[in-house]
Each structure stands twice: as C-alpha cells, then as structure tokens.
mmCIF file of C-alpha atoms (C1' of nucleotides) in Angstrom:
data_model
loop_
_atom_site.group_PDB
_atom_site.id
_atom_site.type_symbol
_atom_site.label_atom_id
_atom_site.label_comp_id
_atom_site.label_asym_id
_atom_site.label_seq_id
_atom_site.Cartn_x
_atom_site.Cartn_y
_atom_site.Cartn_z
ATOM 1 C CA MET R 145 -14.999 22.284 13.790
ATOM 2 C CA SER R 146 -12.540 24.710 15.335
ATOM 3 C CA VAL R 147 -8.997 24.549 16.565
ATOM 4 C CA ASP R 148 -8.683 23.193 20.069
ATOM 5 C CA MET R 149 -7.145 26.071 21.968
ATOM 6 C CA GLU R 150 -5.655 23.778 24.555
ATOM 7 C CA LEU R 151 -3.497 22.393 21.771
ATOM 8 C CA ALA R 152 -2.559 25.718 20.227
ATOM 9 C CA PRO R 153 1.150 26.334 20.793
ATOM 10 C CA LYS R 154 2.087 29.574 22.451
ATOM 11 C CA THR R 155 3.213 32.177 19.995
ATOM 12 C CA LYS R 156 5.922 33.531 22.223
ATOM 13 C CA ARG R 157 8.475 31.244 23.771
ATOM 14 C CA ALA R 158 12.140 31.105 24.737
ATOM 15 C CA ALA R 159 14.636 30.358 21.983
ATOM 16 C CA GLY R 160 15.282 26.645 21.596
ATOM 17 C CA GLU R 161 12.146 25.711 23.459
ATOM 18 C CA PRO R 162 9.930 23.405 21.410
ATOM 19 C CA CYS R 163 6.897 25.120 19.972
ATOM 20 C CA CYS R 164 4.544 23.129 22.134
ATOM 21 C CA GLU R 165 4.322 20.263 24.584
ATOM 22 C CA PRO R 166 3.138 17.015 23.068
ATOM 23 C CA VAL R 167 -0.335 16.264 24.393
ATOM 24 C CA VAL R 168 -1.526 13.654 21.923
ATOM 25 C CA TYR R 169 -0.316 10.094 21.623
ATOM 26 C CA PRO R 170 -1.233 7.215 19.369
ATOM 27 C CA ASP R 171 -3.420 4.558 20.958
ATOM 28 C CA VAL R 172 -1.877 1.980 18.637
ATOM 29 C CA ASP R 173 1.656 0.965 19.445
ATOM 30 C CA ARG R 174 4.267 0.377 16.791
ATOM 31 C CA ASP R 175 3.746 -3.368 16.571
ATOM 32 C CA ARG R 176 0.000 -3.165 16.175
ATOM 33 C CA ALA R 177 0.396 -0.364 13.655
ATOM 34 C CA LEU R 178 2.725 -2.620 11.696
ATOM 35 C CA ARG R 179 0.233 -5.464 11.713
ATOM 36 C CA LEU R 180 -2.683 -3.237 10.744
ATOM 37 C CA ALA R 181 -0.645 -1.540 8.030
ATOM 38 C CA THR R 182 0.350 -4.928 6.623
ATOM 39 C CA VAL R 183 -3.312 -5.792 6.100
ATOM 40 C CA ALA R 184 -4.060 -2.338 4.690
ATOM 41 C CA LYS R 185 -1.139 -2.550 2.306
ATOM 42 C CA ALA R 186 -2.332 -5.916 1.039
ATOM 43 C CA LEU R 187 -5.745 -4.372 0.354
ATOM 44 C CA GLY R 188 -4.116 -1.339 -1.250
ATOM 45 C CA ASP R 189 -4.365 -2.706 -4.764
ATOM 46 C CA PRO R 190 -7.646 -2.714 -6.705
ATOM 47 C CA ILE R 191 -7.230 -6.262 -7.950
ATOM 48 C CA ARG R 192 -6.371 -7.658 -4.523
ATOM 49 C CA LEU R 193 -9.286 -5.773 -3.017
ATOM 50 C CA GLN R 194 -11.641 -7.280 -5.578
ATOM 51 C CA LEU R 195 -10.118 -10.697 -4.971
ATOM 52 C CA VAL R 196 -10.841 -10.427 -1.266
ATOM 53 C CA ASP R 197 -14.303 -9.150 -2.090
ATOM 54 C CA VAL R 198 -15.043 -12.199 -4.239
ATOM 55 C CA LEU R 199 -13.601 -14.652 -1.741
ATOM 56 C CA ARG R 200 -15.376 -13.027 1.180
ATOM 57 C CA LYS R 201 -18.797 -12.994 -0.424
ATOM 58 C CA HIS R 202 -18.546 -16.584 -1.560
ATOM 59 C CA ALA R 203 -18.983 -19.106 1.194
ATOM 60 C CA GLY R 204 -16.452 -21.870 0.742
ATOM 61 C CA LYS R 205 -13.338 -22.017 -1.346
ATOM 62 C CA VAL R 206 -12.956 -20.697 -4.858
ATOM 63 C CA CYS R 207 -10.872 -22.318 -7.584
ATOM 64 C CA VAL R 208 -8.158 -20.135 -9.107
ATOM 65 C CA CYS R 209 -9.508 -21.017 -12.535
ATOM 66 C CA GLU R 210 -12.630 -19.118 -11.494
ATOM 67 C CA LEU R 211 -10.634 -16.042 -10.625
ATOM 68 C CA VAL R 212 -8.432 -15.775 -13.691
ATOM 69 C CA PRO R 213 -11.174 -14.737 -16.166
ATOM 70 C CA LEU R 214 -12.461 -12.044 -13.789
ATOM 71 C CA PHE R 215 -9.452 -9.797 -14.301
ATOM 72 C CA ASP R 216 -7.535 -8.450 -17.258
ATOM 73 C CA ILE R 217 -4.177 -9.630 -15.997
ATOM 74 C CA ALA R 218 -1.904 -12.510 -16.866
ATOM 75 C CA GLN R 219 -2.021 -15.662 -14.793
ATOM 76 C CA PRO R 220 1.377 -15.128 -13.116
ATOM 77 C CA THR R 221 0.234 -11.686 -12.033
ATOM 78 C CA LEU R 222 -2.868 -13.104 -10.389
ATOM 79 C CA SER R 223 -0.747 -15.726 -8.701
ATOM 80 C CA HIS R 224 1.508 -12.941 -7.417
ATOM 81 C CA HIS R 225 -1.447 -11.076 -5.931
ATOM 82 C CA LEU R 226 -2.790 -14.209 -4.275
ATOM 83 C CA LYS R 227 0.621 -14.781 -2.742
ATOM 84 C CA LYS R 228 0.611 -11.239 -1.368
ATOM 85 C CA LEU R 229 -2.741 -11.849 0.257
ATOM 86 C CA ARG R 230 -1.462 -15.127 1.665
ATOM 87 C CA ASP R 231 1.690 -13.493 3.032
ATOM 88 C CA ALA R 232 -0.458 -10.845 4.704
ATOM 89 C CA GLY R 233 -2.424 -13.573 6.465
ATOM 90 C CA ILE R 234 -5.691 -12.647 4.791
ATOM 91 C CA VAL R 235 -6.269 -15.740 2.673
ATOM 92 C CA ASP R 236 -5.032 -19.288 2.495
ATOM 93 C CA SER R 237 -5.131 -21.948 -0.176
ATOM 94 C CA GLU R 238 -5.667 -25.638 -0.483
ATOM 95 C CA ARG R 239 -4.683 -27.863 -3.342
ATOM 96 C CA GLN R 240 -6.923 -30.526 -4.785
ATOM 97 C CA GLY R 241 -5.280 -32.286 -7.648
ATOM 98 C CA LEU R 242 -4.499 -29.800 -10.362
ATOM 99 C CA TRP R 243 -6.591 -27.017 -8.899
ATOM 100 C CA ALA R 244 -5.979 -24.624 -6.089
ATOM 101 C CA TYR R 245 -8.782 -23.273 -3.926
ATOM 102 C CA TYR R 246 -8.502 -20.010 -2.056
ATOM 103 C CA TYR R 247 -10.510 -18.765 0.886
ATOM 104 C CA VAL R 248 -10.435 -15.872 3.335
ATOM 105 C CA LEU R 249 -9.048 -16.877 6.714
ATOM 106 C CA PRO R 250 -11.789 -16.488 9.317
ATOM 107 C CA GLY R 251 -11.230 -13.398 11.448
ATOM 108 C CA ALA R 252 -8.300 -12.223 9.365
ATOM 109 C CA LEU R 253 -9.837 -8.782 8.908
ATOM 110 C CA ASP R 254 -11.427 -8.456 12.332
ATOM 111 C CA ASP R 255 -8.628 -6.500 13.971
ATOM 112 C CA PHE R 256 -8.476 -4.070 11.105
ATOM 113 C CA ALA R 257 -12.239 -3.677 10.939
ATOM 114 C CA GLY R 258 -12.262 -3.102 14.673
ATOM 115 C CA TRP R 259 -9.650 -0.395 14.485
ATOM 116 C CA LEU R 260 -11.502 1.277 11.651
ATOM 117 C CA GLY R 261 -14.537 1.395 13.877
ATOM 118 C CA MET L 134 -15.036 -25.550 5.697
ATOM 119 C CA SER L 135 -14.978 -27.714 2.593
ATOM 120 C CA VAL L 136 -14.680 -27.180 -1.114
ATOM 121 C CA ASP L 137 -17.920 -26.197 -2.765
ATOM 122 C CA MET L 138 -18.528 -29.006 -5.214
ATOM 123 C CA GLU L 139 -20.645 -26.832 -7.443
ATOM 124 C CA LEU L 140 -17.506 -24.841 -8.103
ATOM 125 C CA ALA L 141 -15.237 -27.803 -8.676
ATOM 126 C CA PRO L 142 -14.185 -27.908 -12.327
ATOM 127 C CA LYS L 143 -14.784 -31.118 -14.137
ATOM 128 C CA THR L 144 -11.715 -33.246 -14.399
ATOM 129 C CA LYS L 145 -12.516 -34.452 -17.897
ATOM 130 C CA ARG L 146 -13.256 -31.967 -20.629
ATOM 131 C CA ALA L 147 -12.754 -31.429 -24.331
ATOM 132 C CA ALA L 148 -9.436 -30.005 -25.457
ATOM 133 C CA GLY L 149 -9.463 -26.205 -25.513
ATOM 134 C CA GLU L 150 -12.524 -25.985 -23.304
ATOM 135 C CA PRO L 151 -12.008 -23.784 -20.249
ATOM 136 C CA CYS L 152 -11.557 -25.738 -17.055
ATOM 137 C CA CYS L 153 -14.736 -24.353 -15.549
ATOM 138 C CA GLU L 154 -17.503 -21.859 -16.026
ATOM 139 C CA PRO L 155 -17.094 -18.667 -14.026
ATOM 140 C CA VAL L 156 -19.765 -18.567 -11.349
ATOM 141 C CA VAL L 157 -18.407 -15.907 -9.029
ATOM 142 C CA TYR L 158 -18.197 -12.198 -9.646
ATOM 143 C CA PRO L 159 -16.948 -9.264 -7.604
ATOM 144 C CA ASP L 160 -19.681 -7.148 -6.028
ATOM 145 C CA VAL L 161 -17.292 -4.217 -6.161
ATOM 146 C CA ASP L 162 -16.820 -2.705 -9.606
ATOM 147 C CA ARG L 163 -13.483 -1.441 -10.848
ATOM 148 C CA ASP L 164 -14.047 2.200 -9.925
ATOM 149 C CA ARG L 165 -15.128 1.481 -6.374
ATOM 150 C CA ALA L 166 -12.260 -0.961 -5.975
ATOM 151 C CA LEU L 167 -9.911 1.799 -7.063
ATOM 152 C CA ARG L 168 -11.349 4.229 -4.528
ATOM 153 C CA LEU L 169 -11.287 1.682 -1.709
ATOM 154 C CA ALA L 170 -7.763 0.597 -2.594
ATOM 155 C CA THR L 171 -6.604 4.213 -2.594
ATOM 156 C CA VAL L 172 -7.724 4.557 1.019
ATOM 157 C CA ALA L 173 -6.227 1.196 1.946
ATOM 158 C CA LYS L 174 -2.927 2.054 0.302
ATOM 159 C CA ALA L 175 -2.758 5.330 2.235
ATOM 160 C CA LEU L 176 -3.274 3.359 5.442
ATOM 161 C CA GLY L 177 -0.711 0.772 4.350
ATOM 162 C CA ASP L 178 2.161 2.433 6.162
ATOM 163 C CA PRO L 179 2.619 2.134 9.942
ATOM 164 C CA ILE L 180 3.367 5.813 10.408
ATOM 165 C CA ARG L 181 0.399 6.968 8.363
ATOM 166 C CA LEU L 182 -1.835 4.526 10.192
ATOM 167 C CA GLN L 183 -0.668 5.895 13.535
ATOM 168 C CA LEU L 184 -1.142 9.423 12.242
ATOM 169 C CA VAL L 185 -4.746 8.697 11.335
ATOM 170 C CA ASP L 186 -5.169 6.977 14.687
ATOM 171 C CA VAL L 187 -3.970 10.064 16.538
ATOM 172 C CA LEU L 188 -6.042 12.450 14.463
ATOM 173 C CA ARG L 189 -9.143 10.297 14.684
ATOM 174 C CA LYS L 190 -9.046 9.869 18.422
ATOM 175 C CA HIS L 191 -8.473 13.539 19.057
ATOM 176 C CA ALA L 192 -11.552 15.665 18.531
ATOM 177 C CA GLY L 193 -10.556 18.829 16.726
ATOM 178 C CA LYS L 194 -7.441 19.680 14.817
ATOM 179 C CA VAL L 195 -3.889 18.788 15.766
ATOM 180 C CA CYS L 196 -0.846 20.970 15.179
ATOM 181 C CA VAL L 197 1.933 19.402 13.113
ATOM 182 C CA CYS L 198 4.362 20.395 15.832
ATOM 183 C CA GLU L 199 2.478 17.937 18.049
ATOM 184 C CA LEU L 200 2.959 15.145 15.553
ATOM 185 C CA VAL L 201 6.650 15.536 14.799
ATOM 186 C CA PRO L 202 7.961 14.325 18.203
ATOM 187 C CA LEU L 203 5.714 11.250 18.121
ATOM 188 C CA PHE L 204 7.698 9.549 15.375
ATOM 189 C CA ASP L 205 11.340 8.824 14.720
ATOM 190 C CA ILE L 206 11.338 10.360 11.275
ATOM 191 C CA ALA L 207 12.587 13.625 9.852
ATOM 192 C CA GLN L 208 10.191 16.505 9.407
ATOM 193 C CA PRO L 209 10.114 16.339 5.577
ATOM 194 C CA THR L 210 9.201 12.667 5.807
ATOM 195 C CA LEU L 211 6.285 13.430 8.099
ATOM 196 C CA SER L 212 5.182 16.178 5.740
ATOM 197 C CA HIS L 213 5.327 13.660 2.909
ATOM 198 C CA HIS L 214 3.105 11.214 4.795
ATOM 199 C CA LEU L 215 0.598 13.923 5.645
ATOM 200 C CA LYS L 216 0.455 14.858 1.985
ATOM 201 C CA LYS L 217 -0.246 11.253 1.076
ATOM 202 C CA LEU L 218 -3.136 11.175 3.511
ATOM 203 C CA ARG L 219 -4.417 14.459 2.093
ATOM 204 C CA ASP L 220 -4.166 13.191 -1.482
ATOM 205 C CA ALA L 221 -6.121 10.092 -0.476
ATOM 206 C CA GLY L 222 -8.906 12.299 0.853
ATOM 207 C CA ILE L 223 -8.528 11.062 4.411
ATOM 208 C CA VAL L 224 -7.309 14.212 6.118
ATOM 209 C CA ASP L 225 -7.200 17.913 5.423
ATOM 210 C CA SER L 226 -5.211 20.777 6.877
ATOM 211 C CA GLU L 227 -5.722 24.352 7.883
ATOM 212 C CA ARG L 228 -3.085 26.986 8.389
ATOM 213 C CA GLN L 229 -3.095 29.387 11.291
ATOM 214 C CA GLY L 230 -0.112 31.682 11.156
ATOM 215 C CA LEU L 231 3.040 29.617 11.350
ATOM 216 C CA TRP L 232 1.314 26.422 12.337
ATOM 217 C CA ALA L 233 -0.627 23.859 10.341
ATOM 218 C CA TYR L 234 -3.465 21.889 11.861
ATOM 219 C CA TYR L 235 -4.552 18.535 10.508
ATOM 220 C CA TYR L 236 -7.831 16.705 10.986
ATOM 221 C CA VAL L 237 -9.578 13.644 9.625
ATOM 222 C CA LEU L 238 -12.243 14.505 7.077
ATOM 223 C CA PRO L 239 -15.630 13.446 8.468
ATOM 224 C CA GLY L 240 -16.879 10.287 6.765
ATOM 225 C CA ALA L 241 -13.650 9.797 4.854
ATOM 226 C CA LEU L 242 -13.320 6.217 6.083
ATOM 227 C CA ASP L 243 -17.011 5.320 6.080
ATOM 228 C CA ASP L 244 -17.093 3.675 2.672
ATOM 229 C CA PHE L 245 -14.055 1.590 3.473
ATOM 230 C CA ALA L 246 -15.347 0.636 6.903
ATOM 231 C CA GLY L 247 -18.662 -0.288 5.332
ATOM 232 C CA TRP L 248 -17.032 -2.547 2.767
ATOM 233 C CA LEU L 249 -14.956 -4.202 5.430
ATOM 234 C CA GLY L 250 -18.173 -5.001 7.211
ATOM 235 C "C1'" DG J 256 6.669 -43.914 -19.879
ATOM 236 C "C1'" DT J 257 4.832 -39.290 -22.538
ATOM 237 C "C1'" DT J 258 1.738 -35.541 -22.971
ATOM 238 C "C1'" DC J 259 -1.197 -32.095 -21.368
ATOM 239 C "C1'" DC J 260 -2.887 -29.080 -17.879
ATOM 240 C "C1'" DA J 261 -3.268 -25.676 -13.636
ATOM 241 C "C1'" DT J 262 -0.662 -23.202 -10.859
ATOM 242 C "C1'" DA J 263 3.621 -21.390 -8.913
ATOM 243 C "C1'" DT J 264 8.135 -19.425 -9.406
ATOM 244 C "C1'" DC J 265 11.776 -16.893 -11.831
ATOM 245 C "C1'" DG J 266 13.823 -12.937 -14.136
ATOM 246 C "C1'" DA J 267 13.585 -8.531 -15.914
ATOM 247 C "C1'" DC J 268 11.541 -4.161 -16.806
ATOM 248 C "C1'" DG J 269 9.551 0.487 -15.603
ATOM 249 C "C1'" DG J 270 7.477 3.019 -12.226
ATOM 250 C "C1'" DA J 271 6.240 4.143 -7.547
ATOM 251 C "C1'" DC J 272 7.548 4.570 -2.755
ATOM 252 C "C1'" DA J 273 9.968 5.954 1.918
ATOM 253 C "C1'" DT J 274 13.541 8.544 3.550
ATOM 254 C "C1'" DG J 275 16.187 12.657 4.720
ATOM 255 C "C1'" DG J 276 19.302 16.753 3.654
ATOM 256 C "C1'" DA J 277 19.006 21.123 1.509
ATOM 257 C "C1'" DT J 278 16.190 24.666 0.256
ATOM 258 C "C1'" DC J 279 12.088 27.456 -0.399
ATOM 259 C "C1'" DT J 280 7.811 29.835 1.388
ATOM 260 C "C1'" DG J 281 5.174 32.472 4.146
ATOM 261 C "C1'" DA J 282 4.436 34.531 8.644
ATOM 262 C "C1'" DC J 283 5.844 36.386 13.010
ATOM 263 C "C1'" DT J 284 9.383 39.214 15.792
ATOM 264 C "C1'" DG J 285 12.226 42.946 16.773
ATOM 265 C "C1'" DC N 3 14.284 46.099 7.043
ATOM 266 C "C1'" DA N 4 16.794 41.558 8.805
ATOM 267 C "C1'" DG N 5 16.347 37.422 11.571
ATOM 268 C "C1'" DT N 6 13.795 33.463 12.943
ATOM 269 C "C1'" DC N 7 10.614 29.838 12.862
ATOM 270 C "C1'" DA N 8 7.055 26.078 11.028
ATOM 271 C "C1'" DG N 9 6.010 23.700 7.379
ATOM 272 C "C1'" DA N 10 6.212 22.397 2.462
ATOM 273 C "C1'" DT N 11 8.785 21.381 -1.577
ATOM 274 C "C1'" DC N 12 12.811 19.783 -4.138
ATOM 275 C "C1'" DC N 13 16.231 16.406 -5.042
ATOM 276 C "C1'" DA N 14 18.811 12.211 -4.664
ATOM 277 C "C1'" DT N 15 19.086 7.659 -2.743
ATOM 278 C "C1'" DG N 16 17.877 2.877 -2.323
ATOM 279 C "C1'" DT N 17 14.140 -0.231 -2.088
ATOM 280 C "C1'" DC N 18 9.777 -2.187 -3.150
ATOM 281 C "C1'" DC N 19 5.847 -2.994 -6.343
ATOM 282 C "C1'" DG N 20 2.961 -4.471 -10.535
ATOM 283 C "C1'" DT N 21 3.434 -6.603 -14.688
ATOM 284 C "C1'" DC N 22 4.313 -10.379 -17.874
ATOM 285 C "C1'" DG N 23 7.046 -13.853 -20.680
ATOM 286 C "C1'" DA N 24 9.502 -17.930 -19.848
ATOM 287 C "C1'" DT N 25 10.056 -21.737 -17.172
ATOM 288 C "C1'" DA N 26 9.430 -25.005 -13.335
ATOM 289 C "C1'" DT N 27 6.402 -28.073 -10.536
ATOM 290 C "C1'" DG N 28 3.464 -31.620 -9.821
ATOM 291 C "C1'" DG N 29 -0.637 -34.028 -10.878
ATOM 292 C "C1'" DA N 30 -3.869 -36.279 -14.212
ATOM 293 C "C1'" DA N 31 -4.731 -38.630 -18.546
ATOM 294 C "C1'" DC N 32 -3.338 -41.465 -22.229
#
DNA sequence: GTTCCATATCGACGGACATGGATCTGACTG
DNA sequence: CAGTCAGATCCATGTCCGTCGATATGGAAC
C-alpha cells in the first residue's frame, strides 16, 4: 500500500493557505455516526459483549437468574449492564412474576453489522 | 417470541437452593470478549467512527491535514482520537516529512465483523 | 397480614474519558 | 542559523463509567 499522490499536499504553498484541499468526506452523517457509536459503545465492555453473545445465541428469552452465575460481578452490576444494553436499544426485557427475561431485539445490530461490512 | 419454558426456574424450591440451573453459556471466552470489546469501545465515539468510515472507504492512506477540517474539534483532540484507534489496533500511521498518513489496518475489523454475524 | 425472594435503583467511590490550550518535536524553508 | 509548519504530547478541566453495598420494589408463599 502506498500513499495516494492525488492526496499528497503540496510542499510549497502561500502563507496562510491550508496545507491541502479536503478531498475525502465521511459517508456517514453525524446522526448515523451517533447511532452507530451508541451501539458500539454499549458493546465496548467485555461483560456486555458476552451478555449479548449469550442472548443472541440462545433462541428465546433468558432469565436473569441464568446470567448472574456466568460472571464474577455483583448482581447490581449485572443489572446496570443490562440497563445499558436496554438503553442502547440492543435488548429488551419482560417480567414474569419474580423473574425477568431478557432477549436481543430483532434487527438491533443490523445497521451496525451492515456498516461494518 | 415466547419464554422458553425449559429455562423457566421452578417457582417452588428448597430454601437456599439456587432459583435455577444455569443452562446457557457464552460462546466467547473472556479473552476474546476483551479483544472484541476493545475494538467496539474504540468505535464507540461518533468522531472515531466517522474517522474509520473515512479511512475505510478511501483506498490508500489519508493525510491528517485532510481529516482536521472534517470535524468541529481542535487538532489535539483529533490526534487523541487517532491515537485511540491506533492503540486499539484498528489503524496505523506513517510519516512522510511534515505530514502523517493514516490507514485502516487490513483485517483489523474482521474478527469483530465475524462475531457480529 | 408477614416473610422471603428476584430484580431494580440509589449513593458513593476510584478511575477512565473527551476536550482544548499550551507546549514540544521533528522536518522543511530561506 | 532562525523561522515556520504539521502533528504529537502534556496538562487541566469536567463528565462519564464500572463497581458494589445498601436499600427499594413488587410479586409469591405462608
């Protein structure tokens, strides 16, 4: 891979002139970048990533009491992570009596996966 | 989608007995989760996500002076974000005289894209 | 009612993060 | 050499994050 010479700024230029003309632009606008980054940020913690991994690979909804023993963290911490994933729109929950069941929202990761190619 | 009854904890149980047997496990071990989360965390900022988007869509290497005018942030802040992406193993840089050229490391996002499905 | 249980929320702590001004570094110019 | 420029680093600021103990909530069992 070599430097694209069309993008190489000219070495000599008038004082005050910017070093080069901008020729590249992001394909993702600010709003979409914000949405994509929100998902990425939610996945940017090992425990949350494993949580999503478990929920994604299991068809159906998983009881929180199943998730607690999988990680070496206190119950409030797990609850905090689940809330983060819910706030990011990746998972949702459903209560049944005492227990809460979590599941990955269908298509929640599609946009991100699509951007990632 | 309905609750998987095989996973539903029994309502009645002996005192001290856990509410249910764990039947789900993460396919991703702790180390891989850490590596995947590192990439996700680096992408968890709108500016860094747009940076990767620009660098990915442009074949070859892009001069920093091209990137600065694309965002409403100060130059040290942009440098900070580029360093984060470098530390995460997503991009690398190459100096040519006064200018620095950044590019996405080939395959840097493959593992993450593969996990995301 | 009371008691127990699963989960969520609160409050506080330490550490990490995003930001930008000032400054340093290294390279080109004259 | 001195002057200039691009980019990185340093430093200070305020904010957010991960963690967990304590507590609240709301349902089930007795």
